[in-house]
mmCIF file of C-alpha atoms and ligand atoms in Angstrom:
data_model
loop_
_atom_site.group_PDB
_atom_site.id
_atom_site.type_symbol
_atom_site.label_atom_id
_atom_site.label_comp_id
_atom_site.label_asym_id
_atom_site.label_seq_id
_atom_site.Cartn_x
_atom_site.Cartn_y
_atom_site.Cartn_z
ATOM 1 C CA MET A 1 94.508 -131.553 0.718
ATOM 2 C CA ALA A 2 91.576 -132.128 3.082
ATOM 3 C CA TYR A 3 89.090 -134.545 1.766
ATOM 4 C CA LYS A 4 85.556 -135.105 3.083
ATOM 5 C CA THR A 5 84.420 -138.322 1.345
ATOM 6 C CA ILE A 6 87.694 -140.315 0.960
ATOM 7 C CA GLN A 7 90.700 -140.900 3.189
ATOM 8 C CA VAL A 8 94.109 -140.842 1.499
ATOM 9 C CA LYS A 9 97.315 -142.114 3.005
ATOM 10 C CA THR A 10 100.786 -143.235 1.826
ATOM 11 C CA GLU A 11 102.569 -146.320 3.177
ATOM 12 C CA GLY A 12 106.038 -146.505 1.773
ATOM 13 C CA ARG A 13 105.590 -146.565 -2.022
ATOM 14 C CA VAL A 14 101.877 -147.605 -1.740
ATOM 15 C CA GLY A 15 99.093 -144.985 -1.960
ATOM 16 C CA VAL A 16 95.803 -145.931 -0.245
ATOM 17 C CA ILE A 17 92.498 -144.298 -1.048
ATOM 18 C CA THR A 18 89.505 -145.271 1.146
ATOM 19 C CA LEU A 19 86.098 -144.340 0.130
ATOM 20 C CA ASN A 20 84.403 -142.908 3.195
ATOM 21 C CA ARG A 21 80.765 -142.133 3.020
ATOM 22 C CA PRO A 22 79.460 -144.869 5.602
ATOM 23 C CA GLU A 23 76.053 -143.178 5.823
ATOM 24 C CA ALA A 24 75.515 -144.044 2.061
ATOM 25 C CA LEU A 25 77.452 -147.194 1.774
ATOM 26 C CA ASN A 26 80.089 -145.221 -0.219
ATOM 27 C CA ALA A 27 77.619 -144.234 -2.876
ATOM 28 C CA LEU A 28 79.448 -142.264 -5.615
ATOM 29 C CA CYS A 29 78.231 -138.755 -5.293
ATOM 30 C CA ASP A 30 79.670 -135.766 -7.177
ATOM 31 C CA GLU A 31 81.885 -134.781 -4.269
ATOM 32 C CA LEU A 32 83.326 -138.221 -3.810
ATOM 33 C CA THR A 33 84.090 -138.648 -7.491
ATOM 34 C CA THR A 34 85.761 -135.329 -7.699
ATOM 35 C CA GLU A 35 87.830 -136.058 -4.661
ATOM 36 C CA LEU A 36 88.768 -139.503 -5.996
ATOM 37 C CA SER A 37 90.050 -137.963 -9.329
ATOM 38 C CA ALA A 38 92.097 -135.354 -7.426
ATOM 39 C CA ALA A 39 93.632 -138.009 -5.129
ATOM 40 C CA LEU A 40 94.545 -140.279 -8.144
ATOM 41 C CA ALA A 41 96.069 -137.222 -9.955
ATOM 42 C CA GLY A 42 98.192 -136.599 -6.801
ATOM 43 C CA PHE A 43 99.441 -140.137 -6.777
ATOM 44 C CA GLU A 44 100.053 -140.168 -10.513
ATOM 45 C CA GLN A 45 102.374 -137.235 -10.146
ATOM 46 C CA ASP A 46 104.191 -138.497 -7.083
ATOM 47 C CA ASP A 47 107.416 -140.213 -7.959
ATOM 48 C CA GLY A 48 107.457 -141.913 -4.568
ATOM 49 C CA ILE A 49 104.180 -143.987 -5.407
ATOM 50 C CA GLY A 50 104.526 -147.190 -7.269
ATOM 51 C CA CYS A 51 101.151 -148.701 -6.703
ATOM 52 C CA VAL A 52 97.713 -147.506 -5.485
ATOM 53 C CA VAL A 53 95.060 -149.481 -3.480
ATOM 54 C CA LEU A 54 91.453 -148.392 -3.751
ATOM 55 C CA THR A 55 89.171 -149.664 -1.086
ATOM 56 C CA GLY A 56 85.980 -148.961 0.994
ATOM 57 C CA SER A 57 84.572 -150.237 4.257
ATOM 58 C CA LYS A 58 83.879 -153.629 5.601
ATOM 59 C CA LYS A 59 80.224 -153.292 4.598
ATOM 60 C CA ALA A 60 80.664 -151.629 1.258
ATOM 61 C CA PHE A 61 83.242 -150.942 -1.324
ATOM 62 C CA ALA A 62 80.684 -148.801 -3.007
ATOM 63 C CA ALA A 63 76.898 -149.372 -3.468
ATOM 64 C CA GLY A 64 76.998 -147.647 -6.831
ATOM 65 C CA ALA A 65 76.284 -144.191 -8.155
ATOM 66 C CA ASP A 66 74.451 -141.949 -5.657
ATOM 67 C CA ILE A 67 70.889 -142.699 -6.676
ATOM 68 C CA LYS A 68 69.503 -139.682 -4.785
ATOM 69 C CA GLU A 69 71.663 -137.336 -6.925
ATOM 70 C CA LEU A 70 70.972 -139.330 -10.147
ATOM 71 C CA GLN A 71 67.299 -139.144 -9.538
ATOM 72 C CA ALA A 72 67.305 -135.320 -10.251
ATOM 73 C CA ARG A 73 69.212 -135.691 -13.579
ATOM 74 C CA ASP A 74 67.717 -135.669 -16.977
ATOM 75 C CA GLN A 75 69.191 -136.605 -20.334
ATOM 76 C CA VAL A 76 70.242 -133.106 -21.347
ATOM 77 C CA SER A 77 71.885 -132.322 -18.044
ATOM 78 C CA LEU A 78 73.885 -135.609 -18.148
ATOM 79 C CA LEU A 79 74.924 -135.023 -21.713
ATOM 80 C CA MET A 80 75.990 -131.433 -21.084
ATOM 81 C CA ASN A 81 77.515 -132.041 -17.654
ATOM 82 C CA ASP A 82 78.377 -135.525 -16.989
ATOM 83 C CA PRO A 83 79.868 -135.527 -13.466
ATOM 84 C CA PHE A 84 81.250 -139.059 -13.716
ATOM 85 C CA ALA A 85 83.044 -138.959 -17.093
ATOM 86 C CA LYS A 86 86.215 -137.372 -15.602
ATOM 87 C CA THR A 87 86.371 -139.768 -12.729
ATOM 88 C CA TRP A 88 85.794 -142.868 -14.700
ATOM 89 C CA GLU A 89 88.584 -141.687 -17.025
ATOM 90 C CA SER A 90 90.868 -140.847 -14.186
ATOM 91 C CA VAL A 91 90.448 -144.460 -12.756
ATOM 92 C CA ALA A 92 90.420 -146.263 -16.116
ATOM 93 C CA ARG A 93 93.347 -144.258 -17.525
ATOM 94 C CA PHE A 94 95.445 -144.155 -14.300
ATOM 95 C CA ARG A 95 98.979 -145.188 -15.481
ATOM 96 C CA LYS A 96 100.367 -146.789 -12.369
ATOM 97 C CA PRO A 97 99.258 -150.135 -11.014
ATOM 98 C CA ILE A 98 96.056 -149.865 -8.979
ATOM 99 C CA ILE A 99 94.471 -152.677 -7.090
ATOM 100 C CA ALA A 100 90.736 -152.789 -5.696
ATOM 101 C CA ALA A 101 90.383 -154.279 -2.294
ATOM 102 C CA VAL A 102 86.696 -155.152 -2.115
ATOM 103 C CA SER A 103 84.733 -156.006 1.050
ATOM 104 C CA GLY A 104 80.844 -155.983 1.088
ATOM 105 C CA TYR A 105 78.836 -154.427 -1.634
ATOM 106 C CA ALA A 106 80.435 -153.515 -5.066
ATOM 107 C CA LEU A 107 77.257 -152.682 -6.967
ATOM 108 C CA GLY A 108 76.526 -150.664 -10.102
ATOM 109 C CA GLY A 109 79.228 -147.982 -10.371
ATOM 110 C CA GLY A 110 80.992 -149.611 -7.387
ATOM 111 C CA CYS A 111 81.415 -152.839 -9.384
ATOM 112 C CA GLU A 112 82.370 -150.801 -12.413
ATOM 113 C CA ILE A 113 85.023 -148.698 -10.584
ATOM 114 C CA ALA A 114 86.524 -152.010 -9.232
ATOM 115 C CA MET A 115 86.613 -153.253 -12.752
ATOM 116 C CA MET A 116 88.567 -150.262 -13.902
ATOM 117 C CA CYS A 117 91.271 -151.237 -11.464
ATOM 118 C CA ASP A 118 94.021 -153.537 -12.578
ATOM 119 C CA PHE A 119 92.890 -156.439 -10.433
ATOM 120 C CA ILE A 120 90.395 -157.084 -7.621
ATOM 121 C CA ILE A 121 91.192 -158.910 -4.376
ATOM 122 C CA ALA A 122 88.031 -159.616 -2.557
ATOM 123 C CA SER A 123 86.985 -160.583 0.937
ATOM 124 C CA GLN A 124 84.716 -163.481 1.392
ATOM 125 C CA THR A 125 81.977 -161.036 2.137
ATOM 126 C CA ALA A 126 82.121 -159.283 -1.068
ATOM 127 C CA LYS A 127 79.035 -159.042 -3.349
ATOM 128 C CA PHE A 128 79.264 -157.856 -6.883
ATOM 129 C CA GLY A 129 76.333 -156.845 -9.176
ATOM 130 C CA GLN A 130 74.977 -154.488 -11.721
ATOM 131 C CA PRO A 131 71.535 -153.798 -10.354
ATOM 132 C CA GLU A 132 70.805 -150.825 -12.467
ATOM 133 C CA ILE A 133 67.996 -152.578 -14.355
ATOM 134 C CA ASN A 134 66.057 -152.523 -10.974
ATOM 135 C CA LEU A 135 66.190 -148.748 -11.238
ATOM 136 C CA GLY A 136 64.991 -148.563 -14.766
ATOM 137 C CA VAL A 137 68.308 -147.901 -16.327
ATOM 138 C CA MET A 138 71.419 -150.077 -17.361
ATOM 139 C CA PRO A 139 75.067 -149.813 -16.340
ATOM 140 C CA GLY A 140 76.579 -146.568 -17.367
ATOM 141 C CA ALA A 141 80.138 -146.610 -16.258
ATOM 142 C CA GLY A 142 81.508 -149.452 -18.417
ATOM 143 C CA GLY A 143 79.574 -152.316 -16.870
ATOM 144 C CA THR A 144 78.168 -153.621 -20.178
ATOM 145 C CA GLN A 145 81.620 -153.547 -21.721
ATOM 146 C CA ARG A 146 84.088 -154.592 -18.943
ATOM 147 C CA LEU A 147 81.833 -157.254 -17.223
ATOM 148 C CA PRO A 148 81.565 -159.429 -20.445
ATOM 149 C CA ARG A 149 85.320 -159.120 -20.987
ATOM 150 C CA ALA A 150 85.891 -160.156 -17.340
ATOM 151 C CA VAL A 151 83.369 -162.963 -16.775
ATOM 152 C CA SER A 152 81.853 -164.135 -20.229
ATOM 153 C CA LYS A 153 78.776 -162.966 -22.057
ATOM 154 C CA ALA A 154 76.513 -165.366 -20.268
ATOM 155 C CA LYS A 155 77.423 -164.237 -16.765
ATOM 156 C CA ALA A 156 77.446 -160.603 -17.807
ATOM 157 C CA MET A 157 73.972 -160.859 -19.324
ATOM 158 C CA ASP A 158 72.673 -162.800 -16.306
ATOM 159 C CA LEU A 159 73.894 -160.157 -13.848
ATOM 160 C CA CYS A 160 72.835 -157.169 -15.923
ATOM 161 C CA LEU A 161 69.423 -158.481 -16.845
ATOM 162 C CA THR A 162 68.361 -159.968 -13.598
ATOM 163 C CA GLY A 163 70.093 -157.393 -11.345
ATOM 164 C CA ARG A 164 71.136 -160.119 -8.970
ATOM 165 C CA MET A 165 74.293 -160.094 -6.897
ATOM 166 C CA MET A 166 77.071 -162.716 -6.987
ATOM 167 C CA ASP A 167 79.198 -163.540 -3.985
ATOM 168 C CA ALA A 168 83.038 -163.555 -3.884
ATOM 169 C CA GLU A 169 83.312 -167.254 -4.581
ATOM 170 C CA GLU A 170 81.177 -167.012 -7.788
ATOM 171 C CA ALA A 171 83.168 -163.861 -8.765
ATOM 172 C CA GLU A 172 86.448 -165.663 -8.420
ATOM 173 C CA ARG A 173 85.124 -168.671 -10.349
ATOM 174 C CA ALA A 174 83.995 -166.322 -13.138
ATOM 175 C CA GLY A 175 87.359 -164.560 -13.308
ATOM 176 C CA LEU A 176 86.219 -161.123 -12.064
ATOM 177 C CA VAL A 177 88.509 -161.307 -8.924
ATOM 178 C CA SER A 178 92.078 -162.543 -8.763
ATOM 179 C CA ARG A 179 91.942 -163.826 -5.106
ATOM 180 C CA VAL A 180 89.374 -164.304 -2.365
ATOM 181 C CA VAL A 181 90.616 -163.985 1.290
ATOM 182 C CA PRO A 182 89.077 -164.053 4.726
ATOM 183 C CA ALA A 183 87.535 -160.620 5.705
ATOM 184 C CA GLU A 184 89.971 -160.097 8.417
ATOM 185 C CA ASP A 185 92.979 -160.671 6.081
ATOM 186 C CA LEU A 186 91.862 -158.431 3.240
ATOM 187 C CA MET A 187 93.938 -155.350 3.794
ATOM 188 C CA ASP A 188 97.070 -157.350 4.914
ATOM 189 C CA VAL A 189 96.880 -159.432 1.693
ATOM 190 C CA VAL A 190 96.168 -156.392 -0.475
ATOM 191 C CA MET A 191 98.925 -154.289 1.090
ATOM 192 C CA GLU A 192 101.389 -157.091 0.673
ATOM 193 C CA ALA A 193 100.451 -157.432 -3.021
ATOM 194 C CA ALA A 194 100.723 -153.648 -3.486
ATOM 195 C CA GLU A 195 104.116 -153.425 -1.815
ATOM 196 C CA THR A 196 105.342 -156.370 -3.980
ATOM 197 C CA VAL A 197 104.105 -154.500 -7.132
ATOM 198 C CA ALA A 198 105.558 -151.103 -5.873
ATOM 199 C CA ALA A 199 109.003 -152.659 -5.397
ATOM 200 C CA LYS A 200 109.217 -153.600 -9.055
ATOM 201 C CA SER A 201 110.544 -151.186 -11.698
ATOM 202 C CA LEU A 202 107.806 -148.654 -12.022
ATOM 203 C CA PRO A 203 108.379 -147.930 -15.651
ATOM 204 C CA VAL A 204 108.194 -151.727 -16.421
ATOM 205 C CA ALA A 205 104.988 -152.233 -14.341
ATOM 206 C CA MET A 206 103.437 -149.257 -16.171
ATOM 207 C CA MET A 207 104.469 -150.684 -19.549
ATOM 208 C CA THR A 208 103.197 -154.106 -18.525
ATOM 209 C CA LYS A 209 99.823 -152.601 -17.576
ATOM 210 C CA GLU A 210 99.611 -150.651 -20.689
ATOM 211 C CA THR A 211 100.457 -153.629 -22.803
ATOM 212 C CA ILE A 212 97.917 -155.975 -21.104
ATOM 213 C CA ASN A 213 95.248 -153.283 -21.521
ATOM 214 C CA ARG A 214 96.179 -153.042 -25.177
ATOM 215 C CA SER A 215 95.100 -156.644 -25.619
ATOM 216 C CA PHE A 216 91.444 -155.472 -25.090
ATOM 217 C CA GLU A 217 91.753 -152.923 -27.827
ATOM 218 C CA VAL A 218 93.510 -154.473 -30.763
ATOM 219 C CA GLY A 219 93.807 -157.751 -32.572
ATOM 220 C CA LEU A 220 96.341 -160.490 -31.668
ATOM 221 C CA THR A 221 98.963 -159.734 -34.316
ATOM 222 C CA GLU A 222 98.927 -156.076 -33.535
ATOM 223 C CA GLY A 223 98.980 -156.667 -29.859
ATOM 224 C CA ILE A 224 102.000 -159.029 -30.123
ATOM 225 C CA LEU A 225 103.958 -156.420 -32.272
ATOM 226 C CA PHE A 226 103.128 -153.786 -29.646
ATOM 227 C CA GLU A 227 104.345 -156.128 -26.865
ATOM 228 C CA ARG A 228 107.611 -156.887 -28.801
ATOM 229 C CA ARG A 229 108.426 -153.175 -29.337
ATOM 230 C CA VAL A 230 107.777 -152.410 -25.710
ATOM 231 C CA PHE A 231 109.836 -155.340 -24.525
ATOM 232 C CA GLN A 232 112.653 -154.234 -26.710
ATOM 233 C CA SER A 233 112.491 -150.694 -25.442
ATOM 234 C CA GLN A 234 112.948 -152.069 -21.841
ATOM 235 C CA PHE A 235 116.522 -152.927 -22.726
ATOM 236 C CA SER A 236 117.448 -149.188 -22.512
ATOM 237 C CA LEU A 237 116.403 -149.165 -18.830
ATOM 238 C CA GLU A 238 118.905 -149.170 -15.959
ATOM 239 C CA ASP A 239 116.304 -151.415 -14.188
ATOM 240 C CA GLN A 240 116.712 -154.140 -16.805
ATOM 241 C CA THR A 241 120.486 -154.033 -16.405
ATOM 242 C CA GLU A 242 120.058 -154.226 -12.615
ATOM 243 C CA GLY A 243 117.400 -157.011 -12.672
ATOM 244 C CA MET A 244 119.424 -159.244 -14.851
ATOM 245 C CA ALA A 245 122.784 -158.510 -12.960
ATOM 246 C CA ALA A 246 121.039 -159.234 -9.751
ATOM 247 C CA PHE A 247 119.836 -162.639 -11.000
ATOM 248 C CA ALA A 248 123.383 -163.517 -12.305
ATOM 249 C CA GLU A 249 124.838 -162.456 -9.027
ATOM 250 C CA LYS A 250 122.284 -164.313 -6.921
ATOM 251 C CA ARG A 251 121.131 -161.254 -5.130
ATOM 252 C CA ALA A 252 118.023 -159.184 -4.774
ATOM 253 C CA ALA A 253 117.490 -156.545 -7.400
ATOM 254 C CA HIS A 254 117.317 -152.950 -6.364
ATOM 255 C CA PHE A 255 115.249 -151.116 -8.934
ATOM 256 C CA LYS A 256 115.679 -147.325 -9.378
ATOM 257 C CA HIS A 257 112.574 -146.911 -11.525
ATOM 258 C CA ARG A 258 114.555 -145.579 -14.540
HETATM 259 N N1 CAA B 301 72.799 -144.214 -3.633
HETATM 260 C C1 CAA B 301 72.390 -143.415 -2.614
HETATM 261 N N2 CAA B 301 72.264 -143.944 -1.366
HETATM 262 C C2 CAA B 301 72.459 -145.169 -1.151
HETATM 263 C C3 CAA B 301 72.871 -146.094 -2.184
HETATM 264 C C4 CAA B 301 73.090 -145.521 -3.505
HETATM 265 N N3 CAA B 301 73.488 -146.267 -4.500
HETATM 266 N N4 CAA B 301 73.052 -147.255 -1.681
HETATM 267 C C5 CAA B 301 72.724 -147.297 -0.398
HETATM 268 N N5 CAA B 301 72.316 -145.972 -0.018
HETATM 269 C C6 CAA B 301 71.946 -145.463 1.206
HETATM 270 C C7 CAA B 301 70.495 -145.862 1.586
HETATM 271 O O1 CAA B 301 69.630 -145.005 1.008
HETATM 272 C C8 CAA B 301 70.590 -145.761 3.046
HETATM 273 O O2 CAA B 301 70.446 -144.399 3.434
HETATM 274 P P1 CAA B 301 69.342 -143.922 4.486
HETATM 275 O O3 CAA B 301 69.784 -144.670 5.788
HETATM 276 O O4 CAA B 301 69.452 -142.482 4.540
HETATM 277 O O5 CAA B 301 68.038 -144.475 4.032
HETATM 278 C C9 CAA B 301 72.002 -146.233 3.431
HETATM 279 O O6 CAA B 301 72.769 -145.989 2.245
HETATM 280 C C10 CAA B 301 72.058 -147.646 3.876
HETATM 281 O O7 CAA B 301 71.495 -148.398 2.848
HETATM 282 P P2 CAA B 301 70.373 -149.493 3.136
HETATM 283 O O8 CAA B 301 69.502 -149.144 4.254
HETATM 284 O O9 CAA B 301 69.607 -149.724 1.913
HETATM 285 O O10 CAA B 301 71.261 -150.725 3.524
HETATM 286 P P3 CAA B 301 70.951 -152.217 3.338
HETATM 287 O O11 CAA B 301 71.932 -152.997 4.051
HETATM 288 O O12 CAA B 301 69.430 -152.562 3.773
HETATM 289 O O13 CAA B 301 71.015 -152.575 1.739
HETATM 290 C C11 CAA B 301 72.023 -152.463 -0.463
HETATM 291 C C12 CAA B 301 72.189 -152.528 1.054
HETATM 292 C C13 CAA B 301 71.438 -153.795 -0.889
HETATM 293 C C14 CAA B 301 73.370 -152.224 -1.075
HETATM 294 C C15 CAA B 301 71.080 -151.265 -0.785
HETATM 295 O O14 CAA B 301 71.424 -150.187 -0.127
HETATM 296 C C16 CAA B 301 70.931 -151.064 -2.287
HETATM 297 O O15 CAA B 301 70.263 -151.779 -2.983
HETATM 298 N N6 CAA B 301 71.616 -150.014 -2.770
HETATM 299 C C17 CAA B 301 71.498 -149.558 -4.148
HETATM 300 C C18 CAA B 301 72.350 -150.424 -5.041
HETATM 301 C C19 CAA B 301 72.245 -149.935 -6.431
HETATM 302 O O16 CAA B 301 71.067 -149.981 -7.097
HETATM 303 N N7 CAA B 301 73.343 -149.500 -7.070
HETATM 304 C C20 CAA B 301 73.299 -149.021 -8.435
HETATM 305 C C21 CAA B 301 73.340 -147.448 -8.431
HETATM 306 S S1 CAA B 301 73.135 -146.828 -10.108
HETATM 307 C C22 CAA B 301 74.526 -146.824 -10.773
HETATM 308 O O17 CAA B 301 75.611 -147.169 -10.201
HETATM 309 C C23 CAA B 301 74.740 -146.291 -12.157
HETATM 310 C C24 CAA B 301 75.915 -146.474 -12.828
HETATM 311 O O18 CAA B 301 76.219 -147.547 -13.626
HETATM 312 C C25 CAA B 301 76.940 -145.412 -12.905
#
């Protein structure tokens, strides 16, 4: 499929989606969000893909929802035809591992989309923020819910109420990003991480992701029970037999993703 606002490529078992609207700092317009959903659906169905990387340009991961498009919307049109809901769902509910590689601005919907990914690796140049309050609205793509879970109530309130940006170091200290690397190393580090994840057993990686995400939805006792049942179910996988045999035989495991 030919895309206009994103670039999509495959490297081994890693799918890479690059947001590509340089003229608007990758602002998330209707066309881009539709294309992003389509690309993710393609990778979800592709058995050859074990991990996806979502990235932008050096200057911007994404500077938020497209304000020029949003400006024309009213409450009823957003309610009746929410262009974003499908995309947010397609990222947040993507079942395979997905890593955000963030350089430059990740603001508003850009920060929110990065938070929908499983983890964020940031360049030293990254800047995160929820500046919607400067536009007379609040975050509308999960920012008020995912940010406090990622960085504490105090930091989330600070960012959402002042609209200020935080740099990569502050974001790492706050727990929003898993690693900060020099700008020139970002894609090498992210691709190495993605290849590492993609080489694991895909069903186990998917179950691990689902189980960690469950911890945000349920209480501890129920979450632990869910974990135990999923763990036990993994003993029916060929990959469990292979992984443990490989350890005993002091060799590398070769997972077949079943
Ligand atoms: N929507 C539409 N266009 C945008 C945009 C956005 N979110 N962000 C940047 N652009 C456009 C600018 O309008 C400009 O286009 P023109 O050259 O045609 O004027 C171009 O991208 C370059 O931007 P700047 O000239 O502003 O670049 P800068 O380096 O001076 O500033 C910036 C960079 C600080 C990121 C600034 O562009 C900015 O503040 N952008 C808006 C950030 C924002 O408010 N994001 C939240 C959006 S609302 C949202 O996301 C809601 C939600 O929760 C879903």
